[in-house]
Amino acid sequence: MNRNLELLNPAIMGDEQAMYELFRYLREHDPVSYVEHHNYEPFWAITRYEDIKFISQNNDRFINSPRTVLVQKQFEQVLLENFGSRNGLETLIHMDAPKHKKLRGVTREWFKPGPISKLSSTVKSIAKQYVDKMEARGGECDFVKEISLLYPLQVIMSIIGVPPEKEGMMLKLTQELFGGADPSQARGVNPEDALAVLMDFFAFFSEVVEDRKKNPKDDLATVLASALIDGEPMEQLDQISYFIITATAGHDTTAATVAGGLKALIEHPDQLQKLRDKPELCHSAAREMIRYTSPVRHMMRTTTQDEVFQGQTIKAGESICLWYPSANRDSTAITNPDVFDIERDNKSQLAFGFGSHMCLGQHLAILEVELFFRELLPRLKHIEFASEPEWVQAIFVGGLKSMPLRYEFN
Ligand code: HEM
């Protein structure tokens, strides 16, 4: 059997060791690999750093709109029938120039480092609430279920302007959308159920837009509700899709990093001690946690002309899948990539992608991770695993599903 099929196996992709071993094999033996699986349209799997970076930064030759993530054929069919496109939604990540630039421009200022740093006190107080909650649990909790999944959700909801009482519903919807391949999280395995999840998002955010049109506030929802594109109000599908990408892209990804980052610290006591001794390293530690966990496993592009990579010809119109965790463990670009080093200079990592689609929320994500550990570590005396952590079995956004911990606060 061709090993590239393992990329589509949620059990392999939900097993950190097996996943990185597979990427190592593909980088060495099959770095531009044609994948044919009965449930998916074929695609080329790209696993080397240099190729992933080159493709990401040449957005005119490698476009997003035809196919952005790996979705099973039968679900793509349902999306085509219901939305007229195999992506279903029309979010930033599904668009190309010139529309992409115009829509990204609507929130570009919001997500720049300066404005994001002004959110520090809000993010810090939410981080404190969750560390307080950990302390109140009296020395044991499932860190993923009780802390890390909820913290970024609350941050993003407060920035968007969604009221706290709706957070439970948003958590459920994002898990149903992204954890779709994990039997314990998906609403169901059939496409109709997945479509129902999208419809629920649509209904929820339509209400938020209508409210902000009448009652403008100082939040991202108001920016989106009042945005003009070429002098005209944003179309409803664009608007709702914008909410969905911001809410979903900013949630599971950051949650996976906070939990994966803490797991890495527990597994590397020297790094944990260093971070306790020098809390000013929390910023670079956050960046390393993001590289080390690389929660977004892949994104796709489509070629606009014939291309050649590592001796393989990819024809115009074919799909390409970029595997970010693999790029971030490629020793040709990153020194000792399997080593977790909180002082690493992480300028070249690709966990946020690259080029014009590079993660819009990257500065917010780094801030959230940094501030959580700044709050937690000075209060923590001891921490260990209470039992084996478990992984989400998903091929798109990966991470931990459960991490029972035992700990002592000062
Ligand atoms: C896009 C990773 C957190 C919003 C992306 C992409 C990646 C990514 C890999 C695609 C880049 C490409 O195609 O070149 C991550 C990781 C995160 C994170 C690893 C956390 C550790 C966030 C947060 C937000 C966010 C907190 C927002 C609140 C977005 C949006 C896009 C995006 C809107 C689409 C940008 C576009 O297509 O122009 N992210 N992300 N992300 N991310 Fe993030």
Tab-separated table of C-alpha atoms in Angstrom, residues 1-389:
chain	number	residue	atom	x	y	z
A	1	MET	CA	0.000	0.000	0.000
A	2	ASN	CA	1.199	3.506	-0.789
A	3	ARG	CA	2.042	5.201	2.500
A	4	ASN	CA	0.603	8.527	1.314
A	5	LEU	CA	-2.904	7.140	1.980
A	6	GLU	CA	-2.093	7.356	5.690
A	7	LEU	CA	-2.493	11.145	5.355
A	8	LEU	CA	-6.220	10.502	5.058
A	9	ASN	CA	-6.391	8.142	7.996
A	10	PRO	CA	-7.676	10.059	11.054
A	11	ALA	CA	-6.265	7.373	13.363
A	12	ILE	CA	-2.713	8.008	12.034
A	13	MET	CA	-3.165	11.794	11.969
A	14	GLY	CA	-4.577	11.603	15.495
A	15	ASP	CA	-1.433	9.895	16.767
A	16	GLU	CA	1.357	12.451	17.100
A	17	GLN	CA	4.180	9.950	16.805
A	18	ALA	CA	2.708	8.116	13.838
A	19	MET	CA	1.952	11.410	12.075
A	20	TYR	CA	5.479	12.790	12.400
A	21	GLU	CA	6.966	9.445	11.395
A	22	LEU	CA	4.786	9.472	8.273
A	23	PHE	CA	5.855	13.028	7.420
A	24	ARG	CA	9.512	12.099	7.868
A	25	TYR	CA	9.064	9.179	5.483
A	26	LEU	CA	7.265	11.279	2.865
A	27	ARG	CA	9.806	14.134	3.043
A	28	GLU	CA	12.616	11.667	2.451
A	29	HIS	CA	11.074	9.275	-0.050
A	30	ASP	CA	8.010	10.824	-1.648
A	31	PRO	CA	7.968	14.621	-1.082
A	32	VAL	CA	5.600	15.390	-3.968
A	33	SER	CA	3.214	12.501	-3.781
A	34	TYR	CA	0.073	11.809	-5.822
A	35	VAL	CA	-2.703	10.616	-3.504
A	36	GLU	CA	-5.635	8.603	-4.854
A	37	HIS	CA	-8.266	7.449	-2.384
A	38	HIS	CA	-11.794	6.261	-3.181
A	39	ASN	CA	-13.380	8.808	-0.789
A	40	TYR	CA	-11.445	11.888	-1.967
A	41	GLU	CA	-10.713	13.643	-5.234
A	42	PRO	CA	-7.005	13.084	-6.005
A	43	PHE	CA	-4.374	15.592	-4.858
A	44	TRP	CA	-0.618	16.099	-4.587
A	45	ALA	CA	0.766	15.945	-1.034
A	46	ILE	CA	3.667	18.372	-0.453
A	47	THR	CA	5.755	17.769	2.658
A	48	ARG	CA	9.059	19.670	2.242
A	49	TYR	CA	9.471	23.124	3.768
A	50	GLU	CA	10.921	24.857	0.681
A	51	ASP	CA	8.082	23.650	-1.596
A	52	ILE	CA	5.349	24.601	0.893
A	53	LYS	CA	6.786	28.079	1.338
A	54	PHE	CA	7.242	28.630	-2.399
A	55	ILE	CA	3.679	27.538	-3.196
A	56	SER	CA	2.238	29.654	-0.365
A	57	GLN	CA	3.942	32.832	-1.492
A	58	ASN	CA	3.041	32.559	-5.183
A	59	ASN	CA	-0.673	33.126	-4.867
A	60	ASP	CA	-1.178	33.905	-8.561
A	61	ARG	CA	0.161	30.491	-9.610
A	62	PHE	CA	-1.411	28.532	-6.744
A	63	ILE	CA	-4.946	29.659	-6.008
A	64	ASN	CA	-7.340	28.893	-3.158
A	65	SER	CA	-10.874	29.106	-4.490
A	66	PRO	CA	-11.314	25.751	-6.275
A	67	ARG	CA	-10.413	23.606	-3.253
A	68	THR	CA	-9.155	24.732	0.165
A	69	VAL	CA	-9.193	21.718	2.485
A	70	LEU	CA	-9.582	17.965	2.156
A	71	VAL	CA	-13.248	17.077	2.268
A	72	GLN	CA	-14.756	13.717	1.344
A	73	LYS	CA	-16.251	13.548	-2.151
A	74	GLN	CA	-19.780	12.871	-0.941
A	75	PHE	CA	-19.720	15.953	1.297
A	76	GLU	CA	-18.278	18.110	-1.507
A	77	GLN	CA	-21.228	16.980	-3.608
A	78	VAL	CA	-23.736	18.112	-0.974
A	79	LEU	CA	-21.973	21.475	-0.707
A	80	LEU	CA	-22.031	21.890	-4.479
A	81	GLU	CA	-25.763	21.195	-4.548
A	82	ASN	CA	-26.551	23.518	-1.645
A	83	PHE	CA	-24.016	26.333	-1.980
A	84	GLY	CA	-22.930	26.089	-5.632
A	85	SER	CA	-19.293	25.513	-4.643
A	86	ARG	CA	-17.400	22.530	-3.270
A	87	ASN	CA	-16.129	24.718	-0.399
A	88	GLY	CA	-19.635	25.596	0.736
A	89	LEU	CA	-18.721	28.808	2.474
A	90	GLU	CA	-17.083	31.816	0.899
A	91	THR	CA	-14.588	32.891	3.563
A	92	LEU	CA	-11.214	34.622	3.181
A	93	ILE	CA	-9.441	31.305	2.889
A	94	HIS	CA	-11.695	30.304	-0.038
A	95	MET	CA	-11.018	33.470	-2.063
A	96	ASP	CA	-8.378	34.763	-4.438
A	97	ALA	CA	-7.352	38.211	-5.649
A	98	PRO	CA	-8.886	40.703	-6.173
A	99	LYS	CA	-11.838	39.839	-3.863
A	100	HIS	CA	-9.620	38.336	-1.174
A	101	LYS	CA	-7.602	41.542	-0.801
A	102	LYS	CA	-10.744	43.692	-0.490
A	103	LEU	CA	-12.342	41.479	2.147
A	104	ARG	CA	-9.181	40.940	4.144
A	105	GLY	CA	-8.794	44.734	4.138
A	106	VAL	CA	-12.015	45.044	6.185
A	107	THR	CA	-10.348	43.683	9.351
A	108	ARG	CA	-6.651	44.069	8.503
A	109	GLU	CA	-6.242	46.965	10.945
A	110	TRP	CA	-8.038	45.091	13.743
A	111	PHE	CA	-5.609	42.192	13.615
A	112	LYS	CA	-2.335	44.169	13.396
A	113	PRO	CA	0.099	43.849	16.358
A	114	GLY	CA	-0.672	47.376	17.669
A	115	PRO	CA	-4.472	47.064	17.967
A	116	ILE	CA	-4.130	43.449	19.146
A	117	SER	CA	-1.780	44.480	21.956
A	118	LYS	CA	-4.551	46.820	23.173
A	119	LEU	CA	-6.634	43.693	23.840
A	120	SER	CA	-4.006	42.486	26.337
A	121	SER	CA	-5.957	43.417	29.441
A	122	THR	CA	-9.115	41.653	28.186
A	123	VAL	CA	-7.173	38.533	27.218
A	124	LYS	CA	-5.220	38.613	30.480
A	125	SER	CA	-8.368	38.751	32.584
A	126	ILE	CA	-9.897	35.825	30.646
A	127	ALA	CA	-6.632	33.860	31.112
A	128	LYS	CA	-6.825	34.598	34.852
A	129	GLN	CA	-10.428	33.340	35.016
A	130	TYR	CA	-9.335	29.993	33.566
A	131	VAL	CA	-6.280	29.655	35.787
A	132	ASP	CA	-8.552	30.490	38.752
A	133	LYS	CA	-10.904	27.767	37.542
A	134	MET	CA	-8.011	25.300	37.397
A	135	GLU	CA	-7.057	26.200	40.958
A	136	ALA	CA	-10.657	25.913	42.126
A	137	ARG	CA	-10.826	22.370	40.738
A	138	GLY	CA	-8.548	21.453	43.633
A	139	GLY	CA	-5.592	19.777	41.956
A	140	GLU	CA	-7.101	17.699	39.155
A	141	CYS	CA	-8.867	18.499	35.906
A	142	ASP	CA	-9.136	17.514	32.273
A	143	PHE	CA	-7.161	20.464	30.978
A	144	VAL	CA	-8.545	20.236	27.428
A	145	LYS	CA	-12.212	19.849	28.239
A	146	GLU	CA	-12.319	22.269	31.163
A	147	ILE	CA	-9.695	24.894	30.301
A	148	SER	CA	-7.970	25.041	26.933
A	149	LEU	CA	-11.050	24.554	24.733
A	150	LEU	CA	-12.999	27.246	26.533
A	151	TYR	CA	-10.355	29.938	27.010
A	152	PRO	CA	-9.723	30.890	23.332
A	153	LEU	CA	-13.411	30.529	22.602
A	154	GLN	CA	-14.226	33.104	25.237
A	155	VAL	CA	-11.480	35.414	23.931
A	156	ILE	CA	-12.711	35.257	20.350
A	157	MET	CA	-16.363	35.564	21.358
A	158	SER	CA	-15.629	38.653	23.430
A	159	ILE	CA	-13.680	40.209	20.550
A	160	ILE	CA	-16.380	39.418	18.026
A	161	GLY	CA	-19.031	40.545	20.500
A	162	VAL	CA	-20.958	37.303	21.105
A	163	PRO	CA	-22.616	37.175	24.549
A	164	PRO	CA	-21.182	34.673	27.099
A	165	GLU	CA	-24.437	32.675	27.293
A	166	LYS	CA	-23.999	31.619	23.648
A	167	GLU	CA	-20.478	30.252	24.149
A	168	GLY	CA	-21.570	26.683	24.880
A	169	MET	CA	-23.416	26.514	21.600
A	170	MET	CA	-20.447	27.975	19.687
A	171	LEU	CA	-18.109	25.420	21.249
A	172	LYS	CA	-20.352	22.587	20.149
A	173	LEU	CA	-20.698	23.932	16.612
A	174	THR	CA	-16.967	24.475	16.047
A	175	GLN	CA	-16.191	20.997	17.324
A	176	GLU	CA	-18.832	19.524	15.097
A	177	LEU	CA	-17.440	21.387	12.100
A	178	PHE	CA	-13.734	20.736	12.652
A	179	GLY	CA	-13.749	17.480	14.586
A	180	GLY	CA	-15.928	15.999	11.864
A	181	ALA	CA	-13.737	12.952	11.379
A	182	ASP	CA	-13.611	12.132	15.081
A	183	PRO	CA	-16.549	9.842	15.846
A	184	SER	CA	-16.849	11.137	19.407
A	185	GLN	CA	-17.237	14.762	18.325
A	186	ALA	CA	-19.011	14.806	14.970
A	187	ARG	CA	-22.739	15.366	14.999
A	188	GLY	CA	-22.906	12.481	12.592
A	189	VAL	CA	-20.863	11.078	9.758
A	190	ASN	CA	-23.256	11.800	6.927
A	191	PRO	CA	-23.050	14.980	4.817
A	192	GLU	CA	-26.579	16.122	5.715
A	193	ASP	CA	-25.549	16.363	9.371
A	194	ALA	CA	-22.454	18.376	8.500
A	195	LEU	CA	-24.614	20.681	6.392
A	196	ALA	CA	-26.940	21.145	9.351
A	197	VAL	CA	-23.947	22.377	11.402
A	198	LEU	CA	-23.175	25.007	8.754
A	199	MET	CA	-26.806	26.077	8.705
A	200	ASP	CA	-26.771	26.536	12.484
A	201	PHE	CA	-23.755	28.841	12.210
A	202	PHE	CA	-25.515	30.762	9.473
A	203	ALA	CA	-28.668	31.274	11.530
A	204	PHE	CA	-26.716	32.336	14.604
A	205	PHE	CA	-24.522	34.951	12.917
A	206	SER	CA	-27.369	36.342	10.791
A	207	GLU	CA	-28.994	37.388	14.061
A	208	VAL	CA	-25.761	39.009	15.297
A	209	VAL	CA	-25.440	41.078	12.076
A	210	GLU	CA	-29.026	42.276	12.251
A	211	ASP	CA	-28.533	43.297	15.876
A	212	ARG	CA	-25.327	45.314	15.187
A	213	LYS	CA	-26.946	47.157	12.300
A	214	LYS	CA	-29.459	48.481	14.810
A	215	ASN	CA	-27.162	48.666	17.864
A	216	PRO	CA	-23.560	49.367	16.801
A	217	LYS	CA	-20.901	48.569	19.438
A	218	ASP	CA	-17.133	48.665	19.712
A	219	ASP	CA	-16.592	45.102	18.464
A	220	LEU	CA	-15.639	43.115	15.399
A	221	ALA	CA	-19.289	42.263	14.686
A	222	THR	CA	-20.005	45.963	14.193
A	223	VAL	CA	-16.988	46.321	11.856
A	224	LEU	CA	-18.336	43.455	9.756
A	225	ALA	CA	-21.972	44.559	9.900
A	226	SER	CA	-21.098	48.057	8.662
A	227	ALA	CA	-18.262	47.235	6.202
A	228	LEU	CA	-18.440	48.579	2.654
A	229	ILE	CA	-16.830	46.824	-0.301
A	230	ASP	CA	-16.440	49.089	-3.356
A	231	GLY	CA	-18.908	51.436	-1.668
A	232	GLU	CA	-21.584	48.738	-1.248
A	233	PRO	CA	-22.569	46.811	1.932
A	234	MET	CA	-20.919	43.389	2.148
A	235	GLU	CA	-23.024	40.574	0.748
A	236	GLN	CA	-24.782	38.485	3.397
A	237	LEU	CA	-22.978	35.239	2.537
A	238	ASP	CA	-19.599	37.041	2.688
A	239	GLN	CA	-20.508	38.593	6.010
A	240	ILE	CA	-21.670	35.383	7.677
A	241	SER	CA	-18.732	33.467	6.250
A	242	TYR	CA	-16.391	36.099	7.720
A	243	PHE	CA	-17.855	35.487	11.173
A	244	ILE	CA	-17.554	31.759	10.772
A	245	ILE	CA	-13.887	31.833	9.709
A	246	THR	CA	-12.979	34.216	12.539
A	247	ALA	CA	-14.852	32.224	15.189
A	248	THR	CA	-13.704	28.809	14.036
A	249	ALA	CA	-10.147	29.564	12.830
A	250	GLY	CA	-9.424	31.390	16.075
A	251	HIS	CA	-10.744	28.746	18.415
A	252	ASP	CA	-9.670	25.120	18.015
A	253	THR	CA	-6.266	26.142	16.687
A	254	THR	CA	-5.344	28.235	19.724
A	255	ALA	CA	-6.926	25.693	22.085
A	256	ALA	CA	-4.766	22.968	20.542
A	257	THR	CA	-1.657	25.115	21.025
A	258	VAL	CA	-2.322	25.947	24.688
A	259	ALA	CA	-2.924	22.271	25.524
A	260	GLY	CA	-0.136	20.956	23.272
A	261	GLY	CA	2.198	23.626	24.672
A	262	LEU	CA	1.500	22.609	28.263
A	263	LYS	CA	1.968	18.952	27.335
A	264	ALA	CA	5.346	19.822	25.808
A	265	LEU	CA	6.376	21.700	28.974
A	266	ILE	CA	5.416	18.740	31.187
A	267	GLU	CA	7.407	16.438	28.922
A	268	HIS	CA	10.412	18.802	28.963
A	269	PRO	CA	10.931	19.748	32.639
A	270	ASP	CA	14.100	21.706	31.781
A	271	GLN	CA	12.069	23.989	29.490
A	272	LEU	CA	9.342	24.329	32.109
A	273	GLN	CA	11.913	25.348	34.712
A	274	LYS	CA	13.518	27.836	32.318
A	275	LEU	CA	10.146	29.447	31.656
A	276	ARG	CA	9.381	29.694	35.366
A	277	ASP	CA	12.769	31.325	35.943
A	278	LYS	CA	12.398	33.729	33.026
A	279	PRO	CA	8.730	34.600	32.387
A	280	GLU	CA	9.897	37.128	29.795
A	281	LEU	CA	10.492	34.069	27.567
A	282	CYS	CA	6.714	33.452	27.402
A	283	HIS	CA	6.498	35.248	24.048
A	284	SER	CA	9.137	33.116	22.330
A	285	ALA	CA	7.787	30.026	24.153
A	286	ALA	CA	4.335	30.740	22.669
A	287	ARG	CA	5.834	30.884	19.175
A	288	GLU	CA	7.673	27.619	19.773
A	289	MET	CA	4.496	25.959	21.053
A	290	ILE	CA	2.764	27.015	17.842
A	291	ARG	CA	5.553	25.555	15.682
A	292	TYR	CA	5.839	22.399	17.759
A	293	THR	CA	2.105	21.660	17.750
A	294	SER	CA	1.295	23.045	14.228
A	295	PRO	CA	-2.431	22.464	14.800
A	296	VAL	CA	-3.505	23.300	11.236
A	297	ARG	CA	-2.389	20.127	9.498
A	298	HIS	CA	-3.010	21.243	5.933
A	299	MET	CA	-4.413	23.771	3.465
A	300	MET	CA	-4.875	23.310	-0.256
A	301	ARG	CA	-4.058	25.206	-3.438
A	302	THR	CA	-4.863	24.612	-7.126
A	303	THR	CA	-2.299	25.154	-9.893
A	304	THR	CA	-3.064	27.683	-12.653
A	305	GLN	CA	-0.269	26.349	-14.914
A	306	ASP	CA	1.902	23.247	-15.169
A	307	GLU	CA	4.487	23.174	-12.372
A	308	VAL	CA	7.458	20.955	-11.544
A	309	PHE	CA	8.500	20.118	-7.963
A	310	GLN	CA	11.193	17.604	-7.016
A	311	GLY	CA	11.041	16.203	-10.543
A	312	GLN	CA	7.261	15.657	-10.523
A	313	THR	CA	5.033	17.503	-12.989
A	314	ILE	CA	1.813	18.871	-11.540
A	315	LYS	CA	-0.605	19.777	-14.296
A	316	ALA	CA	-2.628	23.006	-14.444
A	317	GLY	CA	-5.862	22.643	-12.476
A	318	GLU	CA	-4.617	19.890	-10.152
A	319	SER	CA	-4.941	20.123	-6.367
A	320	ILE	CA	-2.023	20.502	-3.985
A	321	CYS	CA	-2.093	19.855	-0.264
A	322	LEU	CA	0.433	21.665	1.969
A	323	TRP	CA	1.260	19.798	5.193
A	324	TYR	CA	2.430	22.447	7.693
A	325	PRO	CA	3.506	20.180	10.595
A	326	SER	CA	5.824	18.465	8.141
A	327	ALA	CA	7.376	21.772	7.028
A	328	ASN	CA	7.955	22.675	10.667
A	329	ARG	CA	9.895	19.455	11.291
A	330	ASP	CA	12.008	19.728	8.119
A	331	SER	CA	15.652	19.857	9.194
A	332	THR	CA	16.712	21.519	5.918
A	333	ALA	CA	14.948	24.684	7.126
A	334	ILE	CA	14.755	24.368	10.921
A	335	THR	CA	17.686	23.328	13.102
A	336	ASN	CA	16.971	20.269	15.284
A	337	PRO	CA	13.259	20.528	14.466
A	338	ASP	CA	12.137	17.742	16.795
A	339	VAL	CA	13.617	19.556	19.792
A	340	PHE	CA	11.205	21.681	21.845
A	341	ASP	CA	13.202	24.847	22.565
A	342	ILE	CA	11.369	27.821	24.052
A	343	GLU	CA	14.207	30.159	23.093
A	344	ARG	CA	14.208	29.207	19.428
A	345	ASP	CA	14.119	32.011	16.884
A	346	ASN	CA	10.888	31.044	15.152
A	347	LYS	CA	10.841	33.575	12.340
A	348	SER	CA	10.818	30.973	9.604
A	349	GLN	CA	8.179	28.552	10.861
A	350	LEU	CA	5.097	27.875	8.720
A	351	ALA	CA	2.375	26.995	11.267
A	352	PHE	CA	0.511	30.171	10.237
A	353	GLY	CA	1.043	29.514	6.530
A	354	PHE	CA	2.721	32.138	4.357
A	355	GLY	CA	1.929	34.639	1.605
A	356	SER	CA	-1.276	36.599	1.197
A	357	HIS	CA	-3.409	34.093	3.149
A	358	MET	CA	-1.018	33.936	6.104
A	359	CYS	CA	-3.082	33.668	9.305
A	360	LEU	CA	-4.979	36.891	9.940
A	361	GLY	CA	-5.206	36.131	13.666
A	362	GLN	CA	-1.552	35.208	14.275
A	363	HIS	CA	-0.788	38.079	16.669
A	364	LEU	CA	-3.925	37.367	18.669
A	365	ALA	CA	-3.053	33.659	18.822
A	366	ILE	CA	0.478	34.380	20.094
A	367	LEU	CA	-0.891	36.837	22.664
A	368	GLU	CA	-3.427	34.308	23.965
A	369	VAL	CA	-0.864	31.548	24.362
A	370	GLU	CA	1.708	33.884	25.918
A	371	LEU	CA	-0.698	35.424	28.444
A	372	PHE	CA	-2.075	32.064	29.536
A	373	PHE	CA	1.374	30.790	30.528
A	374	ARG	CA	2.324	34.128	32.096
A	375	GLU	CA	-0.686	33.708	34.382
A	376	LEU	CA	-0.349	29.989	35.056
A	377	LEU	CA	3.331	29.416	35.708
A	378	PRO	CA	3.967	31.776	38.663
A	379	ARG	CA	1.017	30.175	40.488
A	380	LEU	CA	1.937	26.569	39.780
A	381	LYS	CA	4.065	24.486	42.157
A	382	HIS	CA	3.874	21.099	40.482
A	383	ILE	CA	2.134	19.530	37.458
A	384	GLU	CA	1.969	16.030	35.937
A	385	PHE	CA	-0.224	13.864	33.725
A	386	ALA	CA	-2.984	12.051	35.637
A	387	SER	CA	-3.425	9.681	32.678
A	388	GLU	CA	-2.420	9.462	28.988
A	389	PRO	CA	-3.514	12.446	26.871
